[in-house]
Coordinates of C-alpha atoms in Angstrom, one line a residue:
M1 CA -10.9 75.5 -136.8
S2 CA -13.8 75.9 -134.4
A3 CA -13.3 75.7 -130.7
F4 CA -16.2 73.1 -130.5
H5 CA -14.5 70.8 -133.0
T6 CA -15.1 67.1 -132.0
A7 CA -12.1 65.0 -130.9
G8 CA -11.1 62.5 -133.3
P9 CA -10.7 58.7 -132.7
D10 CA -7.0 59.2 -131.8
A11 CA -7.9 61.7 -129.2
P12 CA -7.5 60.6 -125.5
H13 CA -10.8 59.4 -124.0
R14 CA -12.0 61.5 -121.0
A15 CA -14.6 60.2 -118.5
P16 CA -17.5 62.6 -118.0
R17 CA -17.1 64.5 -114.7
A18 CA -19.7 63.7 -111.9
A19 CA -22.0 66.5 -110.8
P20 CA -21.0 68.1 -107.6
P21 CA -22.6 66.4 -104.4
H22 CA -24.8 69.5 -103.8
R23 CA -26.2 69.3 -107.3
R24 CA -27.2 65.6 -107.1
R25 CA -30.9 64.8 -106.6
P26 CA -32.0 61.9 -104.4
P27 CA -33.8 59.0 -106.5
S28 CA -37.2 60.0 -104.9
A29 CA -36.9 63.5 -106.4
R30 CA -36.1 62.6 -110.0
G31 CA -39.7 62.4 -111.2
P32 CA -43.2 61.4 -110.3
R33 CA -42.6 57.8 -111.4
A34 CA -39.3 57.3 -109.7
A35 CA -38.7 54.3 -107.6
G36 CA -39.6 54.8 -104.0
S37 CA -42.5 57.1 -104.6
Q38 CA -45.7 55.8 -103.3
R39 CA -49.3 57.1 -103.9
W40 CA -51.5 57.7 -100.8
Y41 CA -54.2 55.6 -101.9
A42 CA -52.0 52.6 -102.7
P43 CA -52.9 50.4 -99.5
W44 CA -56.7 51.0 -99.8
P45 CA -57.6 48.7 -102.7
Y46 CA -56.1 45.8 -100.5
L47 CA -58.2 47.0 -97.6
L48 CA -61.5 47.4 -99.2
A49 CA -62.5 43.6 -98.9
P50 CA -61.7 43.2 -95.2
L51 CA -63.2 46.6 -94.3
A52 CA -66.4 45.7 -96.3
L53 CA -66.6 42.5 -94.3
L54 CA -66.0 44.2 -91.0
V55 CA -68.7 46.7 -91.6
L56 CA -71.2 44.3 -93.0
F57 CA -70.9 41.7 -90.3
T58 CA -69.9 43.8 -87.3
Y59 CA -70.9 47.3 -87.4
V60 CA -74.3 47.0 -89.4
P61 CA -75.6 44.3 -86.9
V62 CA -74.6 46.4 -84.0
V63 CA -76.5 49.4 -85.5
N64 CA -79.5 47.3 -86.1
M65 CA -79.4 45.8 -82.6
F66 CA -79.4 49.3 -81.1
V67 CA -82.3 50.3 -83.3
Y68 CA -84.3 47.1 -82.3
S69 CA -83.6 48.1 -78.6
L70 CA -85.6 51.2 -79.1
T71 CA -88.7 49.4 -80.3
D72 CA -91.2 46.8 -79.0
W73 CA -90.6 44.3 -81.8
D74 CA -91.5 40.7 -81.1
G75 CA -89.3 39.2 -83.9
F76 CA -92.3 38.3 -86.2
S77 CA -94.5 41.4 -86.6
P78 CA -93.8 43.4 -89.8
T79 CA -94.3 46.7 -87.8
R80 CA -92.2 47.9 -84.9
N81 CA -93.4 50.6 -82.6
F82 CA -90.9 53.1 -81.3
V83 CA -90.8 53.1 -77.5
G84 CA -87.5 55.0 -76.9
A85 CA -85.7 54.1 -73.7
D86 CA -88.5 52.0 -72.2
N87 CA -86.7 48.8 -72.7
Y88 CA -83.5 50.2 -70.9
V89 CA -85.7 51.5 -68.1
D90 CA -87.3 48.1 -67.8
L91 CA -84.0 46.4 -67.6
F92 CA -82.6 48.7 -64.9
T93 CA -85.6 48.6 -62.7
R94 CA -85.6 44.8 -62.5
P95 CA -82.4 43.8 -60.6
R96 CA -82.9 40.2 -61.3
F97 CA -81.8 40.9 -64.9
F98 CA -78.3 41.7 -63.6
Q99 CA -78.2 39.1 -60.8
V100 CA -77.2 36.5 -63.4
L101 CA -73.9 38.4 -63.9
T102 CA -72.9 36.8 -60.6
V103 CA -72.5 33.5 -62.6
S104 CA -69.8 35.0 -64.6
L105 CA -67.7 35.2 -61.5
F106 CA -67.1 31.5 -61.7
Y107 CA -65.9 31.8 -65.3
L108 CA -63.7 34.8 -64.4
A109 CA -62.1 32.7 -61.7
G110 CA -61.8 29.7 -64.2
S111 CA -60.0 32.2 -66.6
V112 CA -57.5 33.1 -64.0
V113 CA -56.6 29.5 -63.5
Q114 CA -56.7 28.9 -67.2
M115 CA -54.1 31.8 -67.7
V116 CA -51.8 30.5 -65.1
V117 CA -51.9 26.9 -66.3
A118 CA -51.4 28.0 -69.9
L119 CA -48.4 30.3 -69.0
Y120 CA -46.9 27.4 -67.0
F121 CA -47.1 25.0 -69.9
A122 CA -46.1 27.6 -72.4
T123 CA -42.9 28.3 -70.4
V124 CA -42.0 24.6 -70.1
L125 CA -42.7 23.8 -73.7
S126 CA -40.7 26.8 -75.0
H127 CA -37.5 24.9 -73.9
E128 CA -36.0 21.9 -75.6
I129 CA -37.8 18.9 -74.1
R130 CA -38.6 15.6 -75.7
L131 CA -42.0 15.3 -77.5
R132 CA -42.9 19.0 -76.9
N133 CA -44.6 19.2 -80.2
L134 CA -46.9 16.3 -79.1
F135 CA -47.8 18.0 -76.0
K136 CA -48.4 21.2 -77.7
G137 CA -50.9 19.5 -80.0
I138 CA -52.5 17.5 -77.1
L139 CA -53.1 20.9 -75.1
F140 CA -54.3 22.8 -78.2
F141 CA -56.6 20.2 -79.4
P142 CA -59.6 21.1 -77.2
Y143 CA -59.8 24.5 -78.7
L144 CA -60.4 23.0 -82.2
V145 CA -63.4 20.9 -81.1
N146 CA -66.9 22.4 -81.6
G147 CA -68.4 23.8 -78.4
V148 CA -71.6 21.8 -78.9
A149 CA -69.6 18.6 -79.2
I150 CA -67.7 19.3 -76.0
G151 CA -71.0 20.0 -74.2
F152 CA -72.4 16.7 -75.1
V153 CA -69.2 14.9 -74.2
F154 CA -69.1 16.4 -70.8
L155 CA -72.8 15.6 -70.2
Y156 CA -71.7 12.0 -70.1
F157 CA -68.5 12.9 -68.2
F158 CA -70.6 14.5 -65.3
Q159 CA -73.7 12.3 -65.3
P160 CA -74.3 10.2 -62.1
G161 CA -72.3 7.1 -62.3
G162 CA -70.4 8.6 -65.3
T163 CA -66.7 8.9 -66.0
L164 CA -65.9 11.4 -63.2
D165 CA -67.8 9.4 -60.4
T166 CA -66.2 6.2 -61.5
V167 CA -62.7 7.7 -61.3
L168 CA -63.4 9.5 -57.9
G169 CA -65.0 6.3 -56.6
A170 CA -61.6 4.6 -56.9
F171 CA -60.4 7.1 -54.4
G172 CA -63.4 6.6 -52.0
V173 CA -65.2 9.8 -53.1
E174 CA -69.0 9.4 -53.0
P175 CA -70.9 10.3 -56.5
R176 CA -72.4 13.7 -56.7
L177 CA -74.8 15.6 -58.8
W178 CA -72.2 17.8 -60.6
L179 CA -74.8 19.4 -62.7
G180 CA -77.9 19.1 -60.5
D181 CA -76.5 20.7 -57.5
P182 CA -76.6 24.5 -57.6
D183 CA -73.5 24.7 -55.5
L184 CA -71.5 22.6 -58.0
V185 CA -72.8 23.2 -61.3
N186 CA -71.2 26.6 -62.0
T187 CA -67.9 25.2 -60.8
S188 CA -68.2 22.2 -63.1
L189 CA -69.2 24.4 -66.1
A190 CA -66.3 26.7 -65.4
G191 CA -63.9 23.7 -65.4
V192 CA -65.1 22.6 -68.8
S193 CA -64.4 26.2 -70.1
V194 CA -60.9 26.0 -68.6
W195 CA -60.1 22.8 -70.5
R196 CA -61.5 24.0 -73.7
F197 CA -60.0 27.5 -74.0
M198 CA -56.6 26.9 -72.4
G199 CA -55.1 26.0 -75.8
L200 CA -55.8 29.5 -77.1
N201 CA -53.8 31.2 -74.3
L202 CA -51.3 28.5 -74.7
V203 CA -50.4 29.4 -78.3
L204 CA -50.5 33.1 -77.6
F205 CA -47.9 32.6 -74.7
I206 CA -45.7 30.2 -76.7
G207 CA -45.5 32.7 -79.6
A208 CA -44.6 35.6 -77.2
I209 CA -42.0 33.6 -75.3
Q210 CA -40.2 32.3 -78.4
S211 CA -39.9 35.9 -79.7
I212 CA -37.6 36.7 -76.9
P213 CA -34.0 37.0 -77.9
P214 CA -32.0 34.1 -76.7
Q215 CA -29.1 36.4 -75.7
L216 CA -31.4 37.5 -72.7
Y217 CA -31.5 33.9 -71.5
E218 CA -27.7 33.6 -72.0
A219 CA -27.1 36.7 -70.0
A220 CA -29.4 35.6 -67.2
S221 CA -27.8 32.1 -67.1
L222 CA -24.3 33.8 -66.8
D223 CA -25.6 35.9 -63.8
G224 CA -26.7 32.6 -62.2
A225 CA -30.4 33.1 -62.5
S226 CA -32.6 30.3 -61.7
R227 CA -35.6 29.2 -64.0
W228 CA -38.0 31.1 -61.8
Q229 CA -35.8 34.2 -61.8
Q230 CA -35.7 34.0 -65.6
F231 CA -39.3 33.7 -65.7
R232 CA -39.8 36.7 -63.4
F233 CA -37.3 39.1 -64.8
V234 CA -37.1 38.0 -68.4
I235 CA -40.2 36.3 -69.5
A236 CA -43.0 38.0 -67.7
P237 CA -41.8 41.6 -68.5
S238 CA -41.3 40.6 -72.2
I239 CA -44.6 39.1 -72.8
K240 CA -46.7 41.6 -70.6
P241 CA -48.7 42.8 -73.7
I242 CA -49.8 39.3 -74.6
I243 CA -50.7 38.7 -70.8
S244 CA -52.9 42.0 -71.0
L245 CA -54.5 40.7 -74.2
S246 CA -55.3 37.3 -72.6
A247 CA -56.8 39.2 -69.5
I248 CA -59.2 41.2 -71.8
L249 CA -60.3 38.0 -73.7
A250 CA -60.9 36.3 -70.3
I251 CA -63.0 39.2 -68.8
S252 CA -65.1 39.5 -72.1
G253 CA -65.4 35.7 -72.4
A254 CA -66.5 35.4 -68.8
L255 CA -69.3 38.1 -69.2
S256 CA -70.5 36.6 -72.5
V257 CA -70.2 32.8 -72.0
F258 CA -73.0 31.0 -73.7
E259 CA -72.7 27.7 -75.5
I260 CA -71.3 25.3 -72.8
P261 CA -73.9 26.2 -70.1
F262 CA -76.7 26.4 -72.7
I263 CA -75.8 22.9 -74.0
M264 CA -75.3 21.2 -70.8
T265 CA -77.9 22.7 -68.5
G266 CA -79.9 25.1 -70.5
G267 CA -79.4 27.6 -67.7
S268 CA -81.2 25.5 -64.9
N269 CA -80.0 24.9 -61.4
N270 CA -78.7 28.5 -61.0
S271 CA -76.3 28.4 -64.0
E272 CA -78.1 30.9 -66.2
T273 CA -75.7 33.5 -67.8
F274 CA -76.6 36.9 -69.1
V275 CA -76.5 35.7 -72.7
I276 CA -78.8 32.8 -72.1
Q277 CA -81.2 35.1 -70.3
T278 CA -81.1 37.4 -73.5
I279 CA -81.7 34.5 -75.8
K280 CA -84.6 33.4 -73.7
L281 CA -86.2 36.8 -73.9
A282 CA -85.9 37.1 -77.7
F283 CA -87.0 33.5 -78.6
N284 CA -89.0 32.1 -75.7
F285 CA -90.8 35.3 -74.7
N286 CA -90.6 37.1 -78.2
K287 CA -89.3 40.3 -76.7
V288 CA -86.7 41.0 -79.3
G289 CA -86.7 44.7 -78.4
L290 CA -86.0 44.1 -74.7
A291 CA -83.4 41.5 -75.6
S292 CA -81.7 43.8 -77.9
A293 CA -81.5 46.4 -75.2
A294 CA -79.9 43.7 -72.8
A295 CA -77.4 42.8 -75.6
V296 CA -76.5 46.6 -75.9
V297 CA -76.0 46.8 -72.1
L298 CA -73.8 43.9 -72.1
L299 CA -71.8 45.2 -75.0
V300 CA -71.3 48.5 -73.2
I301 CA -70.3 46.6 -70.0
V302 CA -67.6 44.7 -71.9
L303 CA -66.2 47.8 -73.5
L304 CA -66.3 49.6 -70.1
V305 CA -64.5 46.8 -68.4
T306 CA -61.9 46.6 -71.2
W307 CA -61.3 50.3 -71.1
L308 CA -60.8 50.2 -67.3
Q309 CA -58.4 47.4 -67.6
R310 CA -56.3 49.3 -70.2
L311 CA -56.5 52.4 -68.1
L312 CA -55.2 50.6 -64.8
V313 CA -52.7 48.3 -66.6
P314 CA -51.6 50.3 -69.7
D315 CA -49.3 48.7 -72.2
E316 CA -45.7 49.6 -71.9
R317 CA -43.2 49.3 -74.7
V318 CA -41.0 46.5 -74.1
E319 CA -37.3 46.8 -75.3
Q320 CA -35.7 43.5 -75.9
S321 CA -31.9 43.7 -76.4

């Protein structure tokens, strides 16, 4: 009988022996189609649409704006004459073009107030209090309203004998020209910006605060920490990246503010911003090339300020445990 004779049905069943551990292969090494293997190009089909929109509506307009800044185009003529850096020389040899940046200081100060108030409400509304969802909606609602509508609403709010004068008159305050006085107009407009954009910072801060593990609050309470100490040593360090992001948005927004002063004053009474000045150069004086150069300069200023802010206050990895 052969040594390789197959065992009959009455023979005892023997389970196959497992391969030694050193001879087993991981699942990812068992073939090109094995589970766990991933092609390097797999994510790109999903990124094509957003990348195409980003390039089409962001980078292409920026490149076109830079090209226009090197010409004397008036916005209507089919021909554009190349003038090189003449538009930039014109900008930097006229200091009045950059004097309007001082107006942005009012909005920057308003942004600081806005962040402080939003952080306060976010801290309070992150705890279990009655009607907190209602208060969240009330505070976030102004951000949902169109900026043009807000501008027209506050035109009636600040007009002589309007809502603000009526309320303040009940406390004996005399009426003032809130939008007609050069000493008050920028403060009034910055106040409108604070009211409108505080909801955005509120949502960012609430989301960051709610991501903090509850064990940190429990440990702080066991150590006898007060509410202020919990904010200082638990909340503030944990949401530092979001605070940094809000600061970047505040600085860029203060430098590029447009719709509220444009709707409410049109840039009159010393309320003209850099963007309003650029719009007037392009559409009132038909100097699209010069306006494009001003827009490029503003973009460079925003990027430079953002870079400096990131350099001076770098993001630190926050370990929450």
